[in-house]
Each structure stands twice: as C-alpha cells, then as structure tokens.
CSV table of C-alpha atoms in Angstrom, one decimal:
chain,number,residue,atom,x,y,z
Z,22,ASP,CA,99.6,131.1,74.4
Z,23,VAL,CA,98.6,127.8,76.1
Z,24,LYS,CA,96.3,128.1,79.0
Z,25,VAL,CA,94.4,126.6,81.9
Z,26,THR,CA,91.3,128.7,82.6
Z,27,GLN,CA,89.3,128.7,85.8
Z,28,SER,CA,85.9,130.1,85.4
Z,29,SER,CA,85.8,132.3,88.5
Z,30,ARG,CA,88.5,134.2,90.3
Z,31,TYR,CA,86.4,134.9,93.4
Z,32,LEU,CA,83.3,133.1,94.6
Z,33,VAL,CA,81.2,133.4,97.7
Z,34,LYS,CA,78.7,130.7,98.6
Z,35,ARG,CA,76.5,129.8,101.5
Z,36,THR,CA,76.8,126.7,103.7
Z,37,GLY,CA,75.0,123.8,102.2
Z,38,GLU,CA,75.0,125.1,98.6
Z,39,LYS,CA,76.2,122.8,95.8
Z,40,VAL,CA,79.2,124.5,94.2
Z,41,PHE,CA,80.8,123.9,90.8
Z,42,LEU,CA,84.3,125.0,90.0
Z,43,GLU,CA,85.1,124.7,86.3
Z,44,CYS,CA,88.5,124.3,84.6
Z,45,VAL,CA,89.3,124.3,80.9
Z,46,GLN,CA,92.6,123.6,79.2
Z,47,ASP,CA,93.5,124.1,75.6
Z,48,MET,CA,96.7,122.1,75.4
Z,49,ASP,CA,95.1,118.7,74.7
Z,50,HIS,CA,96.6,117.4,78.0
Z,51,GLU,CA,95.5,114.0,79.2
Z,52,ASN,CA,96.0,114.7,83.0
Z,53,MET,CA,94.1,117.2,85.0
Z,54,PHE,CA,94.2,118.0,88.7
Z,55,TRP,CA,92.4,119.9,91.4
Z,56,TYR,CA,94.4,121.2,94.4
Z,57,ARG,CA,93.4,123.3,97.3
Z,58,GLN,CA,95.9,125.8,98.8
Z,59,ASP,CA,95.9,126.8,102.5
Z,60,PRO,CA,98.5,128.8,104.3
Z,61,GLY,CA,101.3,126.6,105.7
Z,62,LEU,CA,99.8,123.5,104.1
Z,63,GLY,CA,100.9,124.1,100.6
Z,64,LEU,CA,98.9,122.5,97.8
Z,65,ARG,CA,97.0,119.4,98.6
Z,66,LEU,CA,95.7,117.2,95.9
Z,67,ILE,CA,91.9,116.7,95.9
Z,68,TYR,CA,91.2,114.7,92.8
Z,69,PHE,CA,92.9,114.0,89.4
Z,70,SER,CA,91.9,112.5,86.1
Z,71,TYR,CA,94.2,110.9,83.6
Z,72,ASP,CA,91.6,110.4,80.9
Z,73,VAL,CA,88.0,111.3,79.9
Z,74,LYS,CA,85.5,109.9,82.4
Z,75,MET,CA,88.4,108.6,84.6
Z,76,LYS,CA,89.1,110.0,88.1
Z,77,GLU,CA,91.3,109.2,91.0
Z,78,LYS,CA,91.1,110.4,94.6
Z,79,GLY,CA,94.0,112.5,95.8
Z,80,ASP,CA,95.0,113.1,99.4
Z,81,ILE,CA,91.9,115.0,100.6
Z,82,PRO,CA,88.9,113.9,98.5
Z,83,GLU,CA,86.3,114.0,101.3
Z,84,GLY,CA,83.5,116.4,100.6
Z,85,TYR,CA,84.3,116.7,96.9
Z,86,SER,CA,83.6,115.0,93.7
Z,87,VAL,CA,84.7,115.6,90.1
Z,88,SER,CA,83.5,115.3,86.6
Z,89,ARG,CA,85.4,114.9,83.3
Z,90,GLU,CA,83.0,114.4,80.4
Z,91,LYS,CA,85.4,116.0,77.9
Z,92,LYS,CA,89.1,116.0,77.6
Z,93,GLU,CA,89.5,119.7,78.0
Z,94,ARG,CA,87.2,120.2,81.0
Z,95,PHE,CA,87.5,119.1,84.6
Z,96,SER,CA,84.9,120.2,87.1
Z,97,LEU,CA,85.2,120.1,90.9
Z,98,ILE,CA,82.0,119.8,92.8
Z,99,LEU,CA,81.3,120.6,96.4
Z,100,GLU,CA,78.1,118.7,97.1
Z,101,SER,CA,77.2,120.6,100.2
Z,102,ALA,CA,79.6,123.5,100.9
Z,103,SER,CA,80.9,123.9,104.4
Z,104,THR,CA,83.0,126.7,106.0
Z,105,ASN,CA,86.1,124.5,106.2
Z,106,GLN,CA,86.1,124.4,102.4
Z,107,THR,CA,86.9,128.0,102.3
Z,108,SER,CA,90.2,128.0,100.4
Z,109,MET,CA,92.1,128.8,97.2
Z,110,TYR,CA,91.4,126.1,94.5
Z,111,LEU,CA,93.9,125.5,91.8
Z,112,CYS,CA,93.4,123.5,88.6
Z,113,ALA,CA,96.3,122.1,86.6
Z,114,SER,CA,97.0,120.0,83.6
Z,115,SER,CA,99.9,118.0,82.2
Z,116,PRO,CA,100.6,115.8,79.3
Z,117,LYS,CA,100.5,112.0,79.6
Z,118,ASN,CA,104.2,111.5,79.1
Z,119,ARG,CA,105.9,111.2,82.6
Z,120,VAL,CA,109.1,112.9,81.5
Z,121,THR,CA,107.6,116.3,81.2
Z,122,ASN,CA,109.8,119.3,81.2
Z,123,TYR,CA,107.4,121.7,82.7
Z,124,GLY,CA,105.5,119.8,85.3
Z,125,TYR,CA,102.0,121.2,85.4
Z,126,THR,CA,100.4,124.2,83.8
Z,127,PHE,CA,98.3,126.0,86.4
Z,128,GLY,CA,95.2,128.1,86.3
Z,129,SER,CA,95.1,131.4,88.2
Z,130,GLY,CA,93.0,129.9,91.0
Z,131,THR,CA,89.5,130.4,92.4
Z,132,ARG,CA,89.3,131.8,95.9
Z,133,LEU,CA,86.2,130.3,97.4
Z,134,THR,CA,84.6,131.7,100.6
Z,135,VAL,CA,81.8,129.7,102.2
Z,136,VAL,CA,79.7,131.7,104.6
F,2,ALA,CA,104.6,107.8,100.5
F,3,GLN,CA,106.2,110.8,99.0
F,4,LYS,CA,106.6,113.9,101.2
F,5,VAL,CA,108.1,117.4,100.7
F,6,THR,CA,109.1,119.6,103.6
F,7,GLN,CA,109.9,123.3,103.4
F,8,ALA,CA,110.9,124.2,106.9
F,9,GLN,CA,111.0,128.0,106.3
F,10,THR,CA,107.5,129.5,106.2
F,11,GLU,CA,108.6,133.1,105.6
F,12,ILE,CA,111.9,134.8,104.8
F,13,SER,CA,112.3,138.6,104.7
F,14,VAL,CA,115.4,140.2,103.1
F,15,VAL,CA,116.5,143.5,101.9
F,16,GLU,CA,117.0,144.0,98.2
F,17,LYS,CA,120.4,142.7,96.9
F,18,GLU,CA,120.8,140.2,99.7
F,19,ASP,CA,121.0,136.5,98.7
F,20,VAL,CA,118.3,134.2,100.0
F,21,THR,CA,118.3,130.4,100.1
F,22,LEU,CA,115.1,128.3,100.3
F,23,ASP,CA,115.4,124.8,101.7
F,24,CYS,CA,113.6,121.8,100.4
F,25,VAL,CA,113.8,118.2,101.8
F,26,TYR,CA,112.0,115.4,100.3
F,27,GLU,CA,111.1,111.7,101.0
F,28,THR,CA,110.5,109.0,98.5
F,29,ARG,CA,111.0,105.3,98.1
F,30,ASP,CA,111.1,105.5,94.4
F,31,THR,CA,114.5,105.5,92.7
F,32,THR,CA,113.3,107.6,89.8
F,33,TYR,CA,111.6,110.8,90.6
F,34,TYR,CA,111.4,114.5,89.5
F,35,LEU,CA,111.8,117.6,91.6
F,36,PHE,CA,110.4,121.0,90.8
F,37,TRP,CA,110.3,124.5,92.0
F,38,TYR,CA,107.4,126.8,91.3
F,39,LYS,CA,107.0,130.5,92.0
F,40,GLN,CA,103.6,132.0,93.0
F,41,PRO,CA,103.5,135.8,92.7
F,42,PRO,CA,100.7,137.8,94.2
F,43,SER,CA,98.6,137.3,91.0
F,44,GLY,CA,98.2,133.7,92.2
F,45,GLU,CA,99.2,131.6,89.2
F,46,LEU,CA,102.0,129.2,89.8
F,47,VAL,CA,105.0,129.6,87.5
F,48,PHE,CA,107.4,126.7,86.7
F,49,LEU,CA,111.0,127.5,87.5
F,50,ILE,CA,112.9,124.2,87.2
F,51,ARG,CA,112.7,120.5,87.0
F,52,ARG,CA,115.4,118.1,88.1
F,53,ASN,CA,115.6,114.3,87.5
F,54,SER,CA,116.8,112.0,90.2
F,55,PHE,CA,119.5,110.7,88.1
F,56,ASP,CA,121.0,114.1,87.3
F,57,GLU,CA,122.7,115.7,90.3
F,58,GLN,CA,124.3,118.5,88.4
F,59,ASN,CA,123.6,121.9,90.0
F,60,GLU,CA,122.0,124.5,87.8
F,61,ILE,CA,122.2,128.2,87.4
F,62,SER,CA,119.8,130.4,85.5
F,63,GLY,CA,120.5,134.1,85.8
F,64,ARG,CA,120.2,135.0,89.5
F,65,TYR,CA,118.6,131.7,90.3
F,66,SER,CA,120.6,128.5,91.3
F,67,TRP,CA,119.6,125.1,92.5
F,68,ASN,CA,121.6,122.7,94.6
F,69,PHE,CA,120.4,119.0,94.4
F,70,GLN,CA,122.0,116.6,96.9
F,71,LYS,CA,120.7,113.1,96.8
F,72,SER,CA,122.7,112.1,99.8
F,73,THR,CA,120.7,114.5,102.0
F,74,SER,CA,117.5,114.3,100.0
F,75,SER,CA,117.6,118.1,99.5
F,76,PHE,CA,116.9,120.4,96.6
F,77,ASN,CA,117.7,123.9,97.7
F,78,PHE,CA,117.0,127.1,95.8
F,79,THR,CA,119.1,130.3,96.0
F,80,ILE,CA,118.2,133.7,94.7
F,81,THR,CA,121.3,135.9,94.3
F,82,ALA,CA,121.1,139.7,94.6
F,83,SER,CA,117.4,139.6,95.3
F,84,GLN,CA,115.0,142.1,93.8
F,85,VAL,CA,111.5,143.3,94.9
F,86,VAL,CA,110.0,141.3,92.0
F,87,ASP,CA,111.2,138.1,93.6
F,88,SER,CA,108.7,138.6,96.4
F,89,ALA,CA,106.4,135.6,96.1
F,90,VAL,CA,105.6,132.2,97.6
F,91,TYR,CA,107.9,129.5,96.4
F,92,PHE,CA,107.0,125.8,96.3
F,93,CYS,CA,109.1,122.7,96.0
F,94,ALA,CA,107.4,119.6,94.6
F,95,LEU,CA,108.1,116.0,93.9
F,96,SER,CA,106.8,113.5,91.4
F,97,GLU,CA,107.6,109.8,91.6
F,98,ALA,CA,108.0,108.0,88.3
F,99,ARG,CA,105.5,105.4,89.4
F,100,ALA,CA,102.9,108.0,90.4
F,101,ALA,CA,99.7,107.7,88.4
F,102,GLY,CA,99.0,110.8,86.3
F,103,ASN,CA,102.3,112.5,87.1
F,104,LYS,CA,100.9,113.3,90.5
F,105,LEU,CA,102.9,116.1,92.2
F,106,THR,CA,103.3,116.4,95.9
F,107,PHE,CA,104.0,120.0,97.2
F,108,GLY,CA,105.8,121.3,100.2
F,109,GLY,CA,104.1,123.9,102.4
F,110,GLY,CA,105.7,126.8,100.5
F,111,THR,CA,108.1,129.6,101.6
F,112,ARG,CA,107.0,133.2,101.4
F,113,VAL,CA,109.8,135.5,100.4
F,114,LEU,CA,109.5,139.2,101.0
F,115,VAL,CA,112.1,141.4,99.5
F,116,LYS,CA,112.1,144.9,100.9
F,117,PRO,CA,113.5,147.8,98.9
C-alpha cells in the first residue's frame, strides 16, 4: 500500500524552538508539498519541491523553510516557532506527470501546538 | 491567480437526506483540473474525483455525483441518501496545467455532519 508518512501525529513545542516536521513517501514521486490547514481557510501551500534539492515558495512561506536532500523525504522547518504557527500540517506527494488521475497522496497530518 | 471558493462552511443533515456542496473556481488557464477530497475525522485527505476542464460530462459514483458547469465555473458535489459515515470535511481543489509541480489550490472546505 503506497504511503506518505509524517513522523509525528501530535507535537507540542515552545515559542522560539526550531521545529522539524518530516515527511517520507514510498511512491517514487517527484513532487512533494507542505500545506497547513486552518479552520475556514482550507489548505494553504507553504512550500513545494519538484525535484531533489529543488524548492519553490508557496502562498505562505514566511517563517518556514524546507529541505529535500533525498527524493523520498521532504522536511519542513520552523526556524523559530511562534504561536501563530499552531496548526495542522499536511504533507503530500504527486508524480511528475501533470495528467495525474489521483491528484495528491496525503499524509495523515501533524497537529502542531506552539505554546 | 487561481482561486477556489466553497461558500458553505458547515452543513448539517439527517441521515438519508441529500446534500449538495458548492464549489466555484477562478482561473485564467484554459486547461485545468478540478478535484474533490474527503477528510474524515482521522485527518487523512482521501481523493474522490478528478475532472478535466475539457470534459464537462457529469459523473455518478454510487451515492456521489458531480455537476461540472464551465459556464458558471462551478463543480458541485451531491451526496444522495446521506449516511453517518459521510460526516467529514470536503475540499474542492483546482490545478492549472501551467502550474509548476502540479500545484493544487484548495477551497476553505465544507464540514458535513450527518445525524442519525
């Protein structure tokens, strides 16, 4: 069964901490994405990557960075966590071919609370 | 820029009632793809359907049906004879063919609560 796995389901961090959210996919997908989900706002794209070591800013990249050293792994980094980054974070992947039948494959999400 | 609007934030129905979720989109691209996803309480988004911009045929899959109308830029989703297991948040999403990396833009989501 193909999967996108996020390392933590729940995380509590303190303001100012450096936070790493990890995502691994086993489908050999070229594209990987990080979204955050907030009530009423839907999913908003933070960063995405279409190849190893490549990254592109999404709609709300401020306060975040990413790393993709291997094809299967895409990390989201909060350099100095703040309370307004408390949210559900969703990782997703998709194949390179634009005409994809299934859109993205999503992970189960990481609910991050910054106190 | 692409945009997706789901005007209904929450819909509550009694089991066996039909429920229709609205989705309106904006895009300047002539080729694009529309999606619906379901997010049950477990949190993982589940793909339901993809529709290409050049295919306006409506689709039915069991109790689910979708009405794509390019003239009104809408892609509405109907659940017929709703069941408690349909309770979830449903997202409509759009991907422009020109978008790098198959970028998807999501609507705000509609929470559906089906009461027994």
